[in-house]
Coordinates of C-alpha atoms in Angstrom, one line a residue:
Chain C
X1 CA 123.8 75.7 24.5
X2 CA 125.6 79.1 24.4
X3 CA 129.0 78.4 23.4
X4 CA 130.5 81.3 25.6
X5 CA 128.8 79.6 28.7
X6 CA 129.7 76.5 27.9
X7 CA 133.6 77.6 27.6
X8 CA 133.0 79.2 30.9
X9 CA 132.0 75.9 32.3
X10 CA 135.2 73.7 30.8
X11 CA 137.5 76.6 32.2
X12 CA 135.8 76.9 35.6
X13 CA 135.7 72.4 35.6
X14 CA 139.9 72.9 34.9
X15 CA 140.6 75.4 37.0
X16 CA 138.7 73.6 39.9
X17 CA 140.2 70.4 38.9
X18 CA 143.9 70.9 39.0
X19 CA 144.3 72.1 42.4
X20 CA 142.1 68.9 43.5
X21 CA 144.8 66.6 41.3
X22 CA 148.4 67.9 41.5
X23 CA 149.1 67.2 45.1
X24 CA 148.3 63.4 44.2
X25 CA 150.7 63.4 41.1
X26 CA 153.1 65.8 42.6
X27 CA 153.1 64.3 46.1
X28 CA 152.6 60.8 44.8
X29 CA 155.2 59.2 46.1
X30 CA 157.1 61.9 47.9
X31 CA 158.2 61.0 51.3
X32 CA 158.2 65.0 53.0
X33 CA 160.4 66.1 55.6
X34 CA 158.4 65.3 58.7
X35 CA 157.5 69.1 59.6
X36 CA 155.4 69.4 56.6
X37 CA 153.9 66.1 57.3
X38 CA 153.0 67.6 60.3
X39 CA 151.9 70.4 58.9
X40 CA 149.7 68.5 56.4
X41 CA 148.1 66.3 59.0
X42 CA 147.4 69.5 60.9
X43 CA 145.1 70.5 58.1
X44 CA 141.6 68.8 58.5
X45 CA 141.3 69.9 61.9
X46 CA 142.3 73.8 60.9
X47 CA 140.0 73.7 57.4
X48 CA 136.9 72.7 59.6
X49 CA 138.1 75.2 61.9
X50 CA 138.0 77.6 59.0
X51 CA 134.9 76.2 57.1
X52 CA 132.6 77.0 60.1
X53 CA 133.9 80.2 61.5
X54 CA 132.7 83.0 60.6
X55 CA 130.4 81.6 57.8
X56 CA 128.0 79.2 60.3
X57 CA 127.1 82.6 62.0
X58 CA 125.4 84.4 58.5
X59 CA 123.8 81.4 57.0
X60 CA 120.2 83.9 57.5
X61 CA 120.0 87.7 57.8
X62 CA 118.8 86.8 61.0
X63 CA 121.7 86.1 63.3
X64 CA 120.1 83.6 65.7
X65 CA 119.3 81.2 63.0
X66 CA 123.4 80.6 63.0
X67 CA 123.7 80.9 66.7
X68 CA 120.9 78.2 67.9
X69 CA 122.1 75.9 65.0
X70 CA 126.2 75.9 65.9
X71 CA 124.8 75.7 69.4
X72 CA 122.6 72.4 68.7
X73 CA 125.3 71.1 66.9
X74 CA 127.6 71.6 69.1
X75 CA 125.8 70.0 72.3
X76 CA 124.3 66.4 70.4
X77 CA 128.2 66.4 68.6
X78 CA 129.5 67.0 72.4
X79 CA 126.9 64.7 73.6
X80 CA 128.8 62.0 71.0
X81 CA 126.1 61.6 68.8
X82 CA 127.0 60.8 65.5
X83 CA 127.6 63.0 62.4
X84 CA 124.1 62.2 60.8
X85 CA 121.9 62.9 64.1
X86 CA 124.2 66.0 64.5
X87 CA 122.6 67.2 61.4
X88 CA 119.2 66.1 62.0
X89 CA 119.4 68.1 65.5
X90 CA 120.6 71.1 63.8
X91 CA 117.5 71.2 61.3
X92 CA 115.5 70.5 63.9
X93 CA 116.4 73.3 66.2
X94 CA 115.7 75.8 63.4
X95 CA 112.6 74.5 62.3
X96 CA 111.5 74.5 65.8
X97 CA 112.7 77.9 66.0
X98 CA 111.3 79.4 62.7
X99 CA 108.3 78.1 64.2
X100 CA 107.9 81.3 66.3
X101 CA 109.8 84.0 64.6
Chain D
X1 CA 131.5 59.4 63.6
X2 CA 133.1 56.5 62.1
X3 CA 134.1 54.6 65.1
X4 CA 131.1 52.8 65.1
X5 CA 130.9 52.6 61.4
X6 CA 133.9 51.5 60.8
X7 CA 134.3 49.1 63.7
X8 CA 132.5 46.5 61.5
X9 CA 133.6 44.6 58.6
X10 CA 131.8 46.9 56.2
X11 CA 133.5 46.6 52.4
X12 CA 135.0 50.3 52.0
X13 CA 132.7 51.3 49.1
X14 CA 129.9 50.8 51.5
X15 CA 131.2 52.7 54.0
X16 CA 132.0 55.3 51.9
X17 CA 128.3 55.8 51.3
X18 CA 127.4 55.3 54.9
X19 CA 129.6 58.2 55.3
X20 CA 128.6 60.4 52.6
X21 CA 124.6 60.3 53.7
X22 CA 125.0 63.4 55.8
X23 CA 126.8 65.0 52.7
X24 CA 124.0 64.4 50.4
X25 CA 121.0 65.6 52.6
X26 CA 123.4 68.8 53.0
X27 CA 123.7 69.2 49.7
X28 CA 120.3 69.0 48.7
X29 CA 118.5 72.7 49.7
X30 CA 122.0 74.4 48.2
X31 CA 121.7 72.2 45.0
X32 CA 118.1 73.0 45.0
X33 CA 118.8 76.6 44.8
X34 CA 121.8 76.3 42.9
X35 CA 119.2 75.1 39.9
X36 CA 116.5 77.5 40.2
X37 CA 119.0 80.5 40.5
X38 CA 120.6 79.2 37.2
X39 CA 117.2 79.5 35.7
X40 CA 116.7 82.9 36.9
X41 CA 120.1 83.5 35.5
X42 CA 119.0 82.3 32.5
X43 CA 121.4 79.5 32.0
X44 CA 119.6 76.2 29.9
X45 CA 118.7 73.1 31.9
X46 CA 121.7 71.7 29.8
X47 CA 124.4 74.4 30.7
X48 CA 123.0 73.9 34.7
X49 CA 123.6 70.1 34.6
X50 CA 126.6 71.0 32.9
X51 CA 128.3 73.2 35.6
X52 CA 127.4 70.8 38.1
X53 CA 128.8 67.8 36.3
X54 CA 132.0 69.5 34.9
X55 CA 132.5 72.0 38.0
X56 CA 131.5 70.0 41.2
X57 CA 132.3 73.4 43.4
X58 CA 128.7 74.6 45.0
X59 CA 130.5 78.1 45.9
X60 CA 132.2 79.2 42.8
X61 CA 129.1 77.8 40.8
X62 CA 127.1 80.3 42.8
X63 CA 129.6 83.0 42.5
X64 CA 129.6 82.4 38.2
X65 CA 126.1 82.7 38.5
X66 CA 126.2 86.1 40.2
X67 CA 129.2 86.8 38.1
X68 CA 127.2 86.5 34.7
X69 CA 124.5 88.2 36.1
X70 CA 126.2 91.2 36.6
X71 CA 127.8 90.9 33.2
X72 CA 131.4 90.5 34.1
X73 CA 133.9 88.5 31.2
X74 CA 134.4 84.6 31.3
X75 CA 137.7 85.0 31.9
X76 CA 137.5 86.8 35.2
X77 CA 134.9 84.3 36.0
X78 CA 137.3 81.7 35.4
X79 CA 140.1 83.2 37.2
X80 CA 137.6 84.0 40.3
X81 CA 137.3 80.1 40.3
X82 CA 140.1 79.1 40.7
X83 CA 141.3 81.5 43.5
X84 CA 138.1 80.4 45.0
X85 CA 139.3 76.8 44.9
X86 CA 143.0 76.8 45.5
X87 CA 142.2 74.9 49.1
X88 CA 141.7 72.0 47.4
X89 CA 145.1 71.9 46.9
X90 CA 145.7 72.0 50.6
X91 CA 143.4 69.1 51.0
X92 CA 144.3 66.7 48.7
X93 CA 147.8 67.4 49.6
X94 CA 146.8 66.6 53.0
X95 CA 144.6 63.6 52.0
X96 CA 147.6 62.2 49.7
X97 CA 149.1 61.8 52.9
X98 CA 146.9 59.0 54.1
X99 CA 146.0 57.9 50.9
X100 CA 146.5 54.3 50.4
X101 CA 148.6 53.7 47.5
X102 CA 145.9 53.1 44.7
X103 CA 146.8 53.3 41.2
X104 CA 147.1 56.7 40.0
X105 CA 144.5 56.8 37.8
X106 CA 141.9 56.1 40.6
X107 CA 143.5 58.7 42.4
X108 CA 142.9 61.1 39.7
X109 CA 139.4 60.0 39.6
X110 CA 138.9 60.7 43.3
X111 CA 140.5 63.6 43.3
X112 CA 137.6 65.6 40.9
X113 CA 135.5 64.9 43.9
X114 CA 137.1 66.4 46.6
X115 CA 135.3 69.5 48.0
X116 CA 134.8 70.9 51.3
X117 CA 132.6 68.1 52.3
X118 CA 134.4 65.4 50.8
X119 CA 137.6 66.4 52.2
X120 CA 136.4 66.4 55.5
X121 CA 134.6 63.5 56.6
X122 CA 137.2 61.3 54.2
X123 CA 140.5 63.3 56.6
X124 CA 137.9 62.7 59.8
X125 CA 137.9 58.7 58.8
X126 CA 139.9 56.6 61.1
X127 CA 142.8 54.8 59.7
X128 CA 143.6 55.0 55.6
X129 CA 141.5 55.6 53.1
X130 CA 141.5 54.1 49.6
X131 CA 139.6 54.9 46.0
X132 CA 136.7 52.2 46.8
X133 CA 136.0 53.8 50.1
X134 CA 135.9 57.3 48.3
X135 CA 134.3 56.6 45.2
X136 CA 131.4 55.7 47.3
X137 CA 131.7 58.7 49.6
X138 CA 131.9 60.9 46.3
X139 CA 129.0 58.9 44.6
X140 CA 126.5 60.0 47.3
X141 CA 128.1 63.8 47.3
X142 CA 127.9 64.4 43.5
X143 CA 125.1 62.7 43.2
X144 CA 123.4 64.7 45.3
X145 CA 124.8 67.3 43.5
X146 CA 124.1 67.0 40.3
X147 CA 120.6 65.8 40.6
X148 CA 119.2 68.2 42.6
X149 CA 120.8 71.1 40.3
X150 CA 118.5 68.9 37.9
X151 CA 115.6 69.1 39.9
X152 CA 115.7 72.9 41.1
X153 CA 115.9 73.7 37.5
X154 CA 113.3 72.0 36.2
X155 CA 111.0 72.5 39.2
X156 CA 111.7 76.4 39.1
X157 CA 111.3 76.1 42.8
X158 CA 113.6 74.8 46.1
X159 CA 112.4 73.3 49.0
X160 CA 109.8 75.2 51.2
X161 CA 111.1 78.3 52.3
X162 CA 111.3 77.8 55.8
X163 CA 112.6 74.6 55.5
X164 CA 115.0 76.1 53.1
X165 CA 116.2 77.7 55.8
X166 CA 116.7 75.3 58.4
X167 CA 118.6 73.1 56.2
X168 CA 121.0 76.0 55.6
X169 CA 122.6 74.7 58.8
X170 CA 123.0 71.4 57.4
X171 CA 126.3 71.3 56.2
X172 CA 128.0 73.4 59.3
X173 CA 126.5 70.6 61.5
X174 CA 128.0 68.3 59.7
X175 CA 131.4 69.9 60.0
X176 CA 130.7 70.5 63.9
X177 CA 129.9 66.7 64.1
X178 CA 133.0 65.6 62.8
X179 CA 135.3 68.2 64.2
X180 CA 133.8 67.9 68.0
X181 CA 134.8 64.6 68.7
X182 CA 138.3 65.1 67.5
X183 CA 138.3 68.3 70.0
X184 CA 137.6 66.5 73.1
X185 CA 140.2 63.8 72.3
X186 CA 143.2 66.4 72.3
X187 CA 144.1 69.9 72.9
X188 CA 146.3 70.1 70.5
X189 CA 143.2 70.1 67.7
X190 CA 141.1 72.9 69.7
X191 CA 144.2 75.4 69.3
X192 CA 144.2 74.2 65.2
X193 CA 140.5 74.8 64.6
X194 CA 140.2 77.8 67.1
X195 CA 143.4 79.4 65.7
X196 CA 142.4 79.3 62.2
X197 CA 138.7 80.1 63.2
X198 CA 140.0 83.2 64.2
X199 CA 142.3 83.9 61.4
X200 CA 139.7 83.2 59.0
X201 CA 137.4 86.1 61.0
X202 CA 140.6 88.3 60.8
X203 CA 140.8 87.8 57.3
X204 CA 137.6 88.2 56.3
X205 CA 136.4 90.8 58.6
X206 CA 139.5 93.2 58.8
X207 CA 141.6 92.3 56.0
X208 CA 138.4 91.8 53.6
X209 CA 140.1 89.1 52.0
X210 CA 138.5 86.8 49.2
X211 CA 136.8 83.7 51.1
X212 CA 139.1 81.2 48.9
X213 CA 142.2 83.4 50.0
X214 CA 141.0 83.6 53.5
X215 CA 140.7 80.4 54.3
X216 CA 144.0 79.0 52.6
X217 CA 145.5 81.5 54.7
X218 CA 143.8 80.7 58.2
X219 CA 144.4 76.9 57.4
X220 CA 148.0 77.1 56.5
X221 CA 149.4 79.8 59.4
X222 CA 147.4 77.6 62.0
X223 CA 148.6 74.1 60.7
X224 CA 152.0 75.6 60.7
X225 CA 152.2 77.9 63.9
X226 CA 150.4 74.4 65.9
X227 CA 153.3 72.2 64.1
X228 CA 156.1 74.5 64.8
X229 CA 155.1 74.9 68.4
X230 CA 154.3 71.1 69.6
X231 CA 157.3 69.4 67.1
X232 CA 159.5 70.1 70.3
X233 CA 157.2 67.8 72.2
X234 CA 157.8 65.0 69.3
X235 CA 154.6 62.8 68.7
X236 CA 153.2 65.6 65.9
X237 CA 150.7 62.8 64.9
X238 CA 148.0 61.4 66.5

């Protein structure tokens, strides 16, 4: 193994690491004013939010590959199906669709 | 999701893989390509395991990849890493919050596997969650993972191309599936995930902000603005 590469990959695994750590130790057994409790159980719902706006919309060059996927999705997960089949719809609207592109 | 899952006696560990299924097919085509890129790169099968063992980040390991390719320094690679992965802070700080309280140790363990994915199905989870319920979630994720880095590599080749492609969708739906439900239950969690989805389009259409920078940002202003505006009303929670 190339030692430069390897470095790379112990200072990318630290770097990644400590922000997924610190709140844990830091926060351990921290009882927080109850805004930022709040605040903190806010956060799921925003990050997903987040995580599949814009980004869903350019997983392809071709913008309807993101469009007809968020839109299957988004009627089985309306429909209350659950997370797995959600997926499975999703795949299979596309495969359906790059069926006749 | 896990209404249905949950709603039996199912030992945590267990259901911690149940729920991490849809995490490891997602995984799978980016892991896939994740590998053979490396070998394009011309990283070793070693230093590809590696990076998916050590790193457990499918974004930033891309970005190294791209990174090194273009000949830019370790260190700036490192740094683009981190900035790329200050989130997690947000959501372990989040998930410390209904965290039962393991052992720190096991905290620390589960905390290396929290990622995008991870985060969210384990914050979507009804109730608490403990380390046996997320080591199991985690096993199926970085397993996943780190195997199919393994096997992109050494089979120089991902999945089909056009099934490639429709599996690029895979993890979005999985986010959709798990942020739906939560939608239709309360109005209050439409404004949070609308608000930030719109930040995050502000900040990475007009302000051409990194996409680690961009999303902290969109996350924190919603779960704050959302907070500050309904505290008045008093039940912040659920």
């Amino acid at each position: 193994m190339n030692s430069a590469i390897v470095w790379m990959i112990i200072g990318m695994g630290i770097v990644t690491y400590l922000p997924r750590l610190l709140p844990f130790v830091l926060l351990g057994g921290v009882e927080l004013p109850s805004f930022w409790q709040g605040v903190l159980k806010n956060v799921p719902y925003a990050v997903l939010g987040a995580l599949i706006i814009p980004d869903v919309f350019f997983i392809q060059d071709d913008l309807s590959f993101g469009v007809i996927g968020f839109v299957a999705a988004v009627i089985t997960a309306w429909l209350g199906a659950n997370v797995m089949i959600v997926v499975l719809a999703a795949v299979a609207a596309l495969s359906l669709y790059s069926l006749f592109v | 999701m896990e209404t249905t899952w949950a709603a039996g006696k199912m030992a945590p560990f267990r259901q911690g893989v149940q729920a991490g299924a849809a995490i490891a097919i997602g995984y799978m085509p980016i892991a896939l390509a994740f590998g053979l890129l490396a070998k394009t790169t011309g990283l070793t099968f070693a230093e590809t395991v590696l990076m998916s063992i050590v790193v457990f980040a499918g974004a930033s390991q891309y970005i190294s990849l791209s990174l090194l390719a273009a000949g830019t320094g370790v260190f700036e690679i490192v740094l683009t890493t981190f900035v790329l992965n200050i989130r997690h802070f947000l959501m372990s700080a989040s998930l410390n919050e209904k965290a039962e309280p393991d052992a720190l140790w096991k905290k620390a363990l589960y905390a290396f596997g929290i990622t995008d994915e991870t985060f969210s199905v384990a914050a979507m989870k009804e109730g608490t969650i403990n380390a046996s319920y997320m080591f199991g979630l985690i096993a199926m994720a970085y397993g996943s993972w780190v195997v199919n880095s393994g096997i992109g590599y050494a089979a120089g080749s991902g999945l089909p191309e056009s099934l490639q492609e429709s599996m690029s969708i895979a993890l979005y739906a999985m986010f959709i599936g798990l942020l739906v439900p939560a939608l239709k239950k309360q109005r209050k969690i439409v404004w949070l995930a609308g608000l930030s989805a719109l930040f995050n389009s502000i900040g990475t259409f007009a302000l051409h902000l990194s996409k680690g920078w961009s999303i902290v940002l969109a996350t924190l202003l919603s779960a704050i603005i959302v907070q500050w505006l309904t505290k008045e009303g008093g039940n912040g929670g659920e």
